[in-house]
Amino acid sequence: MEILTTLRQIREKIPPKGSRPRPVSLVPTMGALHAGHQSLVERAVREDGQVIATVFVNPLQFGPKEDFNRYPSTREEDIALLEKAGAEWVYFPDPSELLPGPIHFRITHPVAELYCGAFRPGHFSGVLTIVSKFFHLINPDRAYFGMKDRQQLFLISRLARELSFPVEIRPVETVREPDGLAMSSRNRYLSPEDRKHAPELYRMLLQARDRYAPRSHADRLDLPSRIEAQMKERGFRPEYVSFVHPETFLPLSSDDPPGAATILLTAAWLGQTRLIDNIDIPGTHV
Ligand code: AMP
């Protein structure tokens, strides 16, 4: 695996489209890698990709009071994990080269303002800006994103489609700890006590999925507020719990057909750690 740090190296090492022996597959990350990131790289390799992983803590996607300055960094372990997973290149961009000055353009989308976007103003604009830059600079054939960050995955798929980036976005299932907690670089912020409670978040989503089908339409639409109440009883501080339309990513409403397939999406604080998770709920004909 080669370690790249400059745009010149990117230009020299990544073959241009048309002369690639295999599809170039991009896996963007912020480092502090775990088995979730590893599964993205392994999937890309299994699907015959020549993988370029990027490791960049993107300042554009952090709010002024967020954890940019203390975001975990485990560079040596990241290199070992990526090498083992079969990446061909890892790109650690030099921030002053990738972001030589302020960026005044903003990529916006109505869905970027909802859910996580409502609590993290500018977050998705920052994500979409840096991902666009990677798409331009690397010109990958494919890019892999995790379903854990479901809203991000939706927005990046739309970015590629609506702005005609010639890249195929491939989603990867959430990798979980044995107790169900979605793996995240931020899980290391959890105190030992909170770490024990954290899997309850996913358990509540599983429970909601099981309760969805047998209920009446009105009762179903009421589930998110009941889950929020349940979360609070269990010591979480929920930001939102929402049923989301899988195609449009807009909130499910009483106008949608009863029993429509949906995604249950949530973000909640536990102690000093912000957790996000989601679950697919299949449609029902009850
Ligand atoms: P991050 O380093 O948190 O920005 O994540 C980089 C990529 O890894 C994103 O596409 C995430 O959705 C994905 N990812 C993070 N955690 C997981 C997980 N537990 N399972 C699958 N993919 C993940």
PDB file of C-alpha atoms in Angstrom, residues 13-239:
ATOM      1  CA  LYS A  13      -0.322   7.377  -9.102  1.00  0.00           C
ATOM      2  CA  ILE A  14      -4.022   7.052  -9.917  1.00  0.00           C
ATOM      3  CA  PRO A  15      -4.378   6.024 -13.544  1.00  0.00           C
ATOM      4  CA  PRO A  16      -6.849   8.125 -15.545  1.00  0.00           C
ATOM      5  CA  LYS A  17     -10.191   6.654 -16.538  1.00  0.00           C
ATOM      6  CA  GLY A  18      -9.766   4.556 -19.664  1.00  0.00           C
ATOM      7  CA  SER A  19      -6.402   3.121 -18.607  1.00  0.00           C
ATOM      8  CA  ARG A  20      -7.372   1.519 -15.325  1.00  0.00           C
ATOM      9  CA  PRO A  21      -6.769  -2.212 -14.938  1.00  0.00           C
ATOM     10  CA  ARG A  22      -9.603  -2.334 -12.383  1.00  0.00           C
ATOM     11  CA  PRO A  23     -12.208   0.170 -11.157  1.00  0.00           C
ATOM     12  CA  VAL A  24     -10.746   2.781  -8.814  1.00  0.00           C
ATOM     13  CA  SER A  25     -12.838   2.624  -5.647  1.00  0.00           C
ATOM     14  CA  LEU A  26     -12.837   5.492  -3.172  1.00  0.00           C
ATOM     15  CA  VAL A  27     -13.403   5.020   0.574  1.00  0.00           C
ATOM     16  CA  PRO A  28     -13.396   8.416   2.307  1.00  0.00           C
ATOM     17  CA  THR A  29     -12.873   8.418   6.101  1.00  0.00           C
ATOM     18  CA  MET A  30     -11.865  10.683   8.943  1.00  0.00           C
ATOM     19  CA  GLY A  31      -9.491   8.110  10.449  1.00  0.00           C
ATOM     20  CA  ALA A  32      -9.631   6.462  13.891  1.00  0.00           C
ATOM     21  CA  LEU A  33     -10.596   3.462  11.839  1.00  0.00           C
ATOM     22  CA  HIS A  34     -12.538   0.435  13.061  1.00  0.00           C
ATOM     23  CA  ALA A  35     -14.182  -2.679  11.640  1.00  0.00           C
ATOM     24  CA  GLY A  36     -16.907  -0.551   9.966  1.00  0.00           C
ATOM     25  CA  HIS A  37     -14.352   1.265   7.838  1.00  0.00           C
ATOM     26  CA  GLN A  38     -12.577  -2.020   7.238  1.00  0.00           C
ATOM     27  CA  SER A  39     -15.741  -3.572   5.836  1.00  0.00           C
ATOM     28  CA  LEU A  40     -16.053  -0.708   3.313  1.00  0.00           C
ATOM     29  CA  VAL A  41     -12.527  -1.360   2.038  1.00  0.00           C
ATOM     30  CA  GLU A  42     -13.002  -5.124   2.007  1.00  0.00           C
ATOM     31  CA  ARG A  43     -16.261  -4.811   0.076  1.00  0.00           C
ATOM     32  CA  ALA A  44     -14.589  -2.563  -2.483  1.00  0.00           C
ATOM     33  CA  VAL A  45     -11.728  -5.058  -2.880  1.00  0.00           C
ATOM     34  CA  ARG A  46     -14.135  -8.004  -3.182  1.00  0.00           C
ATOM     35  CA  GLU A  47     -15.969  -6.108  -5.899  1.00  0.00           C
ATOM     36  CA  ASP A  48     -12.714  -5.957  -7.865  1.00  0.00           C
ATOM     37  CA  GLY A  49     -11.813  -2.386  -6.945  1.00  0.00           C
ATOM     38  CA  GLN A  50      -8.391  -0.850  -6.639  1.00  0.00           C
ATOM     39  CA  VAL A  51      -9.024   0.984  -3.409  1.00  0.00           C
ATOM     40  CA  ILE A  52      -7.960   4.470  -2.457  1.00  0.00           C
ATOM     41  CA  ALA A  53      -8.896   5.299   1.122  1.00  0.00           C
ATOM     42  CA  THR A  54      -8.689   8.899   2.274  1.00  0.00           C
ATOM     43  CA  VAL A  55      -8.061   9.890   5.883  1.00  0.00           C
ATOM     44  CA  PHE A  56      -8.940  13.513   6.522  1.00  0.00           C
ATOM     45  CA  VAL A  57     -10.624  15.157   9.488  1.00  0.00           C
ATOM     46  CA  ASN A  58     -12.611  17.635   7.444  1.00  0.00           C
ATOM     47  CA  PRO A  59     -12.842  20.962   9.292  1.00  0.00           C
ATOM     48  CA  LEU A  60     -15.711  22.099   7.031  1.00  0.00           C
ATOM     49  CA  GLN A  61     -18.130  19.617   8.554  1.00  0.00           C
ATOM     50  CA  PHE A  62     -17.603  20.567  12.208  1.00  0.00           C
ATOM     51  CA  GLY A  63     -19.515  23.319  13.991  1.00  0.00           C
ATOM     52  CA  PRO A  64     -17.625  25.803  16.188  1.00  0.00           C
ATOM     53  CA  LYS A  65     -18.597  23.962  19.386  1.00  0.00           C
ATOM     54  CA  GLU A  66     -17.994  20.460  18.042  1.00  0.00           C
ATOM     55  CA  ASP A  67     -15.106  18.040  18.538  1.00  0.00           C
ATOM     56  CA  PHE A  68     -12.833  18.978  15.602  1.00  0.00           C
ATOM     57  CA  ASN A  69      -9.871  19.713  17.864  1.00  0.00           C
ATOM     58  CA  ARG A  70     -10.177  16.519  19.835  1.00  0.00           C
ATOM     59  CA  TYR A  71     -11.295  14.153  17.074  1.00  0.00           C
ATOM     60  CA  PRO A  72      -9.329  10.910  17.660  1.00  0.00           C
ATOM     61  CA  SER A  73      -6.305  10.217  15.489  1.00  0.00           C
ATOM     62  CA  THR A  74      -4.679   6.787  15.235  1.00  0.00           C
ATOM     63  CA  ARG A  75      -2.550   7.141  12.104  1.00  0.00           C
ATOM     64  CA  GLU A  76      -0.282   4.108  12.513  1.00  0.00           C
ATOM     65  CA  GLU A  77      -3.170   1.773  13.363  1.00  0.00           C
ATOM     66  CA  ASP A  78      -5.174   3.206  10.446  1.00  0.00           C
ATOM     67  CA  ILE A  79      -2.353   2.433   8.015  1.00  0.00           C
ATOM     68  CA  ALA A  80      -2.107  -1.138   9.355  1.00  0.00           C
ATOM     69  CA  LEU A  81      -5.893  -1.662   9.083  1.00  0.00           C
ATOM     70  CA  LEU A  82      -6.084  -0.312   5.527  1.00  0.00           C
ATOM     71  CA  GLU A  83      -3.109  -2.372   4.419  1.00  0.00           C
ATOM     72  CA  LYS A  84      -4.640  -5.524   5.902  1.00  0.00           C
ATOM     73  CA  ALA A  85      -8.013  -4.771   4.291  1.00  0.00           C
ATOM     74  CA  GLY A  86      -6.321  -4.605   0.888  1.00  0.00           C
ATOM     75  CA  ALA A  87      -6.254  -0.881   0.021  1.00  0.00           C
ATOM     76  CA  GLU A  88      -3.885   0.053  -2.786  1.00  0.00           C
ATOM     77  CA  TRP A  89      -3.345   3.654  -1.690  1.00  0.00           C
ATOM     78  CA  VAL A  90      -4.118   5.784   1.339  1.00  0.00           C
ATOM     79  CA  TYR A  91      -4.294   9.540   0.893  1.00  0.00           C
ATOM     80  CA  PHE A  92      -3.605  11.734   3.932  1.00  0.00           C
ATOM     81  CA  PRO A  93      -4.229  15.160   2.382  1.00  0.00           C
ATOM     82  CA  ASP A  94      -2.126  18.085   3.471  1.00  0.00           C
ATOM     83  CA  PRO A  95      -4.866  20.441   4.772  1.00  0.00           C
ATOM     84  CA  SER A  96      -3.128  23.537   3.386  1.00  0.00           C
ATOM     85  CA  GLU A  97      -3.085  22.013  -0.076  1.00  0.00           C
ATOM     86  CA  LEU A  98      -6.620  20.601  -0.051  1.00  0.00           C
ATOM     87  CA  LEU A  99      -8.111  23.721   1.555  1.00  0.00           C
ATOM     88  CA  PRO A 100      -5.712  26.533   0.659  1.00  0.00           C
ATOM     89  CA  GLY A 101      -8.252  29.220   1.508  1.00  0.00           C
ATOM     90  CA  PRO A 102     -11.797  29.677   2.702  1.00  0.00           C
ATOM     91  CA  ILE A 103     -14.560  28.093   0.650  1.00  0.00           C
ATOM     92  CA  HIS A 104     -17.496  30.377   0.025  1.00  0.00           C
ATOM     93  CA  PHE A 105     -19.520  28.021  -2.173  1.00  0.00           C
ATOM     94  CA  ARG A 106     -22.177  26.092  -0.330  1.00  0.00           C
ATOM     95  CA  ILE A 107     -23.739  22.894  -1.610  1.00  0.00           C
ATOM     96  CA  THR A 108     -27.257  22.845  -0.262  1.00  0.00           C
ATOM     97  CA  HIS A 109     -30.158  20.449  -0.491  1.00  0.00           C
ATOM     98  CA  PRO A 110     -33.499  20.553   1.338  1.00  0.00           C
ATOM     99  CA  VAL A 111     -32.716  17.237   3.082  1.00  0.00           C
ATOM    100  CA  ALA A 112     -29.379  18.644   4.338  1.00  0.00           C
ATOM    101  CA  GLU A 113     -31.364  20.911   6.674  1.00  0.00           C
ATOM    102  CA  LEU A 114     -33.379  18.093   8.286  1.00  0.00           C
ATOM    103  CA  TYR A 115     -32.611  15.563  11.065  1.00  0.00           C
ATOM    104  CA  CYS A 116     -28.852  15.765  11.802  1.00  0.00           C
ATOM    105  CA  GLY A 117     -28.650  18.884   9.632  1.00  0.00           C
ATOM    106  CA  ALA A 118     -31.101  20.711  11.887  1.00  0.00           C
ATOM    107  CA  PHE A 119     -28.789  20.160  14.860  1.00  0.00           C
ATOM    108  CA  ARG A 120     -25.494  20.585  13.006  1.00  0.00           C
ATOM    109  CA  PRO A 121     -25.926  23.655  10.775  1.00  0.00           C
ATOM    110  CA  GLY A 122     -23.581  23.539   7.782  1.00  0.00           C
ATOM    111  CA  HIS A 123     -22.475  19.977   8.509  1.00  0.00           C
ATOM    112  CA  PHE A 124     -23.708  18.369   5.315  1.00  0.00           C
ATOM    113  CA  SER A 125     -22.605  21.288   3.187  1.00  0.00           C
ATOM    114  CA  GLY A 126     -19.097  20.669   4.575  1.00  0.00           C
ATOM    115  CA  VAL A 127     -19.316  16.941   3.884  1.00  0.00           C
ATOM    116  CA  LEU A 128     -20.631  17.417   0.338  1.00  0.00           C
ATOM    117  CA  THR A 129     -17.975  20.028  -0.437  1.00  0.00           C
ATOM    118  CA  ILE A 130     -15.066  17.810   0.557  1.00  0.00           C
ATOM    119  CA  VAL A 131     -16.567  14.729  -1.095  1.00  0.00           C
ATOM    120  CA  SER A 132     -17.032  16.757  -4.313  1.00  0.00           C
ATOM    121  CA  LYS A 133     -13.390  17.728  -4.180  1.00  0.00           C
ATOM    122  CA  PHE A 134     -12.346  14.099  -3.799  1.00  0.00           C
ATOM    123  CA  PHE A 135     -14.584  13.137  -6.704  1.00  0.00           C
ATOM    124  CA  HIS A 136     -12.951  15.792  -8.897  1.00  0.00           C
ATOM    125  CA  LEU A 137      -9.388  15.121  -7.829  1.00  0.00           C
ATOM    126  CA  ILE A 138      -9.451  11.319  -7.739  1.00  0.00           C
ATOM    127  CA  ASN A 139     -12.177  10.683 -10.318  1.00  0.00           C
ATOM    128  CA  PRO A 140     -13.129   7.299  -8.835  1.00  0.00           C
ATOM    129  CA  ASP A 141     -15.310   4.801 -10.677  1.00  0.00           C
ATOM    130  CA  ARG A 142     -17.019   3.847  -7.429  1.00  0.00           C
ATOM    131  CA  ALA A 143     -17.292   5.280  -3.927  1.00  0.00           C
ATOM    132  CA  TYR A 144     -18.336   3.355  -0.823  1.00  0.00           C
ATOM    133  CA  PHE A 145     -20.278   4.857   2.063  1.00  0.00           C
ATOM    134  CA  GLY A 146     -21.679   3.316   5.243  1.00  0.00           C
ATOM    135  CA  MET A 147     -25.381   3.017   5.978  1.00  0.00           C
ATOM    136  CA  LYS A 148     -24.682   4.062   9.568  1.00  0.00           C
ATOM    137  CA  ASP A 149     -24.553   7.628   8.266  1.00  0.00           C
ATOM    138  CA  ARG A 150     -27.801   7.181   6.394  1.00  0.00           C
ATOM    139  CA  GLN A 151     -28.614  10.821   5.728  1.00  0.00           C
ATOM    140  CA  GLN A 152     -25.074  11.401   4.474  1.00  0.00           C
ATOM    141  CA  LEU A 153     -25.402   8.383   2.178  1.00  0.00           C
ATOM    142  CA  PHE A 154     -28.669   9.745   0.783  1.00  0.00           C
ATOM    143  CA  LEU A 155     -27.195  13.199   0.159  1.00  0.00           C
ATOM    144  CA  ILE A 156     -24.049  11.856  -1.489  1.00  0.00           C
ATOM    145  CA  SER A 157     -26.112   9.600  -3.765  1.00  0.00           C
ATOM    146  CA  ARG A 158     -28.155  12.661  -4.767  1.00  0.00           C
ATOM    147  CA  LEU A 159     -25.033  14.762  -5.197  1.00  0.00           C
ATOM    148  CA  ALA A 160     -23.633  12.235  -7.672  1.00  0.00           C
ATOM    149  CA  ARG A 161     -26.934  11.864  -9.483  1.00  0.00           C
ATOM    150  CA  GLU A 162     -28.100  15.483  -9.584  1.00  0.00           C
ATOM    151  CA  LEU A 163     -24.694  17.016 -10.357  1.00  0.00           C
ATOM    152  CA  SER A 164     -23.669  14.206 -12.759  1.00  0.00           C
ATOM    153  CA  PHE A 165     -20.506  13.033 -11.066  1.00  0.00           C
ATOM    154  CA  PRO A 166     -19.421   9.966 -13.048  1.00  0.00           C
ATOM    155  CA  VAL A 167     -19.158   7.769  -9.959  1.00  0.00           C
ATOM    156  CA  GLU A 168     -21.282   4.940  -8.680  1.00  0.00           C
ATOM    157  CA  ILE A 169     -22.192   5.209  -4.998  1.00  0.00           C
ATOM    158  CA  ARG A 170     -22.261   1.850  -3.228  1.00  0.00           C
ATOM    159  CA  PRO A 171     -23.830   1.561   0.243  1.00  0.00           C
ATOM    160  CA  VAL A 172     -22.411  -0.766   2.913  1.00  0.00           C
ATOM    161  CA  GLU A 173     -24.359  -2.232   5.857  1.00  0.00           C
ATOM    162  CA  THR A 174     -23.651  -0.914   9.348  1.00  0.00           C
ATOM    163  CA  VAL A 175     -21.087  -2.950  11.264  1.00  0.00           C
ATOM    164  CA  ARG A 176     -22.044  -3.390  14.914  1.00  0.00           C
ATOM    165  CA  GLU A 177     -20.378  -4.453  18.121  1.00  0.00           C
ATOM    166  CA  PRO A 178     -21.535  -7.874  19.352  1.00  0.00           C
ATOM    167  CA  ASP A 179     -24.036  -6.117  21.650  1.00  0.00           C
ATOM    168  CA  GLY A 180     -25.576  -4.185  18.743  1.00  0.00           C
ATOM    169  CA  LEU A 181     -23.952  -0.763  19.163  1.00  0.00           C
ATOM    170  CA  ALA A 182     -23.121   0.697  15.745  1.00  0.00           C
ATOM    171  CA  MET A 183     -19.346   1.047  15.493  1.00  0.00           C
ATOM    172  CA  SER A 184     -18.154   4.642  15.479  1.00  0.00           C
ATOM    173  CA  SER A 185     -14.861   6.437  15.974  1.00  0.00           C
ATOM    174  CA  ARG A 186     -16.638   8.494  18.641  1.00  0.00           C
ATOM    175  CA  ASN A 187     -17.623   5.454  20.749  1.00  0.00           C
ATOM    176  CA  ARG A 188     -14.272   5.829  22.476  1.00  0.00           C
ATOM    177  CA  TYR A 189     -15.656   8.993  24.140  1.00  0.00           C
ATOM    178  CA  LEU A 190     -18.206   6.866  26.040  1.00  0.00           C
ATOM    179  CA  SER A 191     -17.522   6.349  29.746  1.00  0.00           C
ATOM    180  CA  PRO A 192     -17.499   2.664  30.792  1.00  0.00           C
ATOM    181  CA  GLU A 193     -20.945   3.161  32.329  1.00  0.00           C
ATOM    182  CA  ASP A 194     -22.372   4.827  29.195  1.00  0.00           C
ATOM    183  CA  ARG A 195     -20.772   2.180  26.997  1.00  0.00           C
ATOM    184  CA  LYS A 196     -22.885  -0.423  28.823  1.00  0.00           C
ATOM    185  CA  HIS A 197     -26.086   1.543  28.160  1.00  0.00           C
ATOM    186  CA  ALA A 198     -25.302   2.625  24.587  1.00  0.00           C
ATOM    187  CA  PRO A 199     -26.611  -0.560  22.844  1.00  0.00           C
ATOM    188  CA  GLU A 200     -30.087   0.227  24.209  1.00  0.00           C
ATOM    189  CA  LEU A 201     -30.417   2.769  21.431  1.00  0.00           C
ATOM    190  CA  TYR A 202     -30.341   0.065  18.762  1.00  0.00           C
ATOM    191  CA  ARG A 203     -32.528  -2.211  20.880  1.00  0.00           C
ATOM    192  CA  MET A 204     -35.214   0.485  20.915  1.00  0.00           C
ATOM    193  CA  LEU A 205     -35.028   0.711  17.114  1.00  0.00           C
ATOM    194  CA  LEU A 206     -35.361  -3.072  16.795  1.00  0.00           C
ATOM    195  CA  GLN A 207     -38.333  -3.022  19.128  1.00  0.00           C
ATOM    196  CA  ALA A 208     -39.970  -0.239  17.118  1.00  0.00           C
ATOM    197  CA  ARG A 209     -39.473  -2.213  13.914  1.00  0.00           C
ATOM    198  CA  ASP A 210     -41.263  -5.180  15.460  1.00  0.00           C
ATOM    199  CA  ARG A 211     -44.091  -2.990  16.719  1.00  0.00           C
ATOM    200  CA  TYR A 212     -44.607  -1.186  13.411  1.00  0.00           C
ATOM    201  CA  ALA A 213     -46.603  -3.750  11.446  1.00  0.00           C
ATOM    202  CA  PRO A 214     -49.309  -4.685  13.960  1.00  0.00           C
ATOM    203  CA  ARG A 215     -50.340  -1.065  14.617  1.00  0.00           C
ATOM    204  CA  SER A 216     -52.891   1.233  13.037  1.00  0.00           C
ATOM    205  CA  HIS A 217     -51.608   3.971  10.725  1.00  0.00           C
ATOM    206  CA  ALA A 218     -52.121   6.775  13.253  1.00  0.00           C
ATOM    207  CA  ASP A 219     -50.547   4.701  15.978  1.00  0.00           C
ATOM    208  CA  ARG A 220     -47.513   4.010  13.795  1.00  0.00           C
ATOM    209  CA  LEU A 221     -46.927   7.675  13.057  1.00  0.00           C
ATOM    210  CA  ASP A 222     -46.961   8.267  16.791  1.00  0.00           C
ATOM    211  CA  LEU A 223     -44.170   5.748  17.450  1.00  0.00           C
ATOM    212  CA  PRO A 224     -41.252   8.223  17.137  1.00  0.00           C
ATOM    213  CA  SER A 225     -42.545  10.444  19.934  1.00  0.00           C
ATOM    214  CA  ARG A 226     -43.027   7.383  22.116  1.00  0.00           C
ATOM    215  CA  ILE A 227     -39.492   6.207  21.374  1.00  0.00           C
ATOM    216  CA  GLU A 228     -38.183   9.659  22.317  1.00  0.00           C
ATOM    217  CA  ALA A 229     -39.960   9.406  25.662  1.00  0.00           C
ATOM    218  CA  GLN A 230     -38.534   5.923  26.186  1.00  0.00           C
ATOM    219  CA  MET A 231     -35.034   7.185  25.370  1.00  0.00           C
ATOM    220  CA  LYS A 232     -35.311   9.963  27.934  1.00  0.00           C
ATOM    221  CA  GLU A 233     -36.441   7.467  30.595  1.00  0.00           C
ATOM    222  CA  ARG A 234     -33.299   5.494  29.865  1.00  0.00           C
ATOM    223  CA  GLY A 235     -30.901   8.405  30.216  1.00  0.00           C
ATOM    224  CA  PHE A 236     -30.470   9.389  26.540  1.00  0.00           C
ATOM    225  CA  ARG A 237     -30.968  12.954  25.359  1.00  0.00           C
ATOM    226  CA  PRO A 238     -32.590  12.470  21.939  1.00  0.00           C
ATOM    227  CA  GLU A 239     -32.147  15.127  19.258  1.00  0.00           C
TER     228      GLU A 239
END
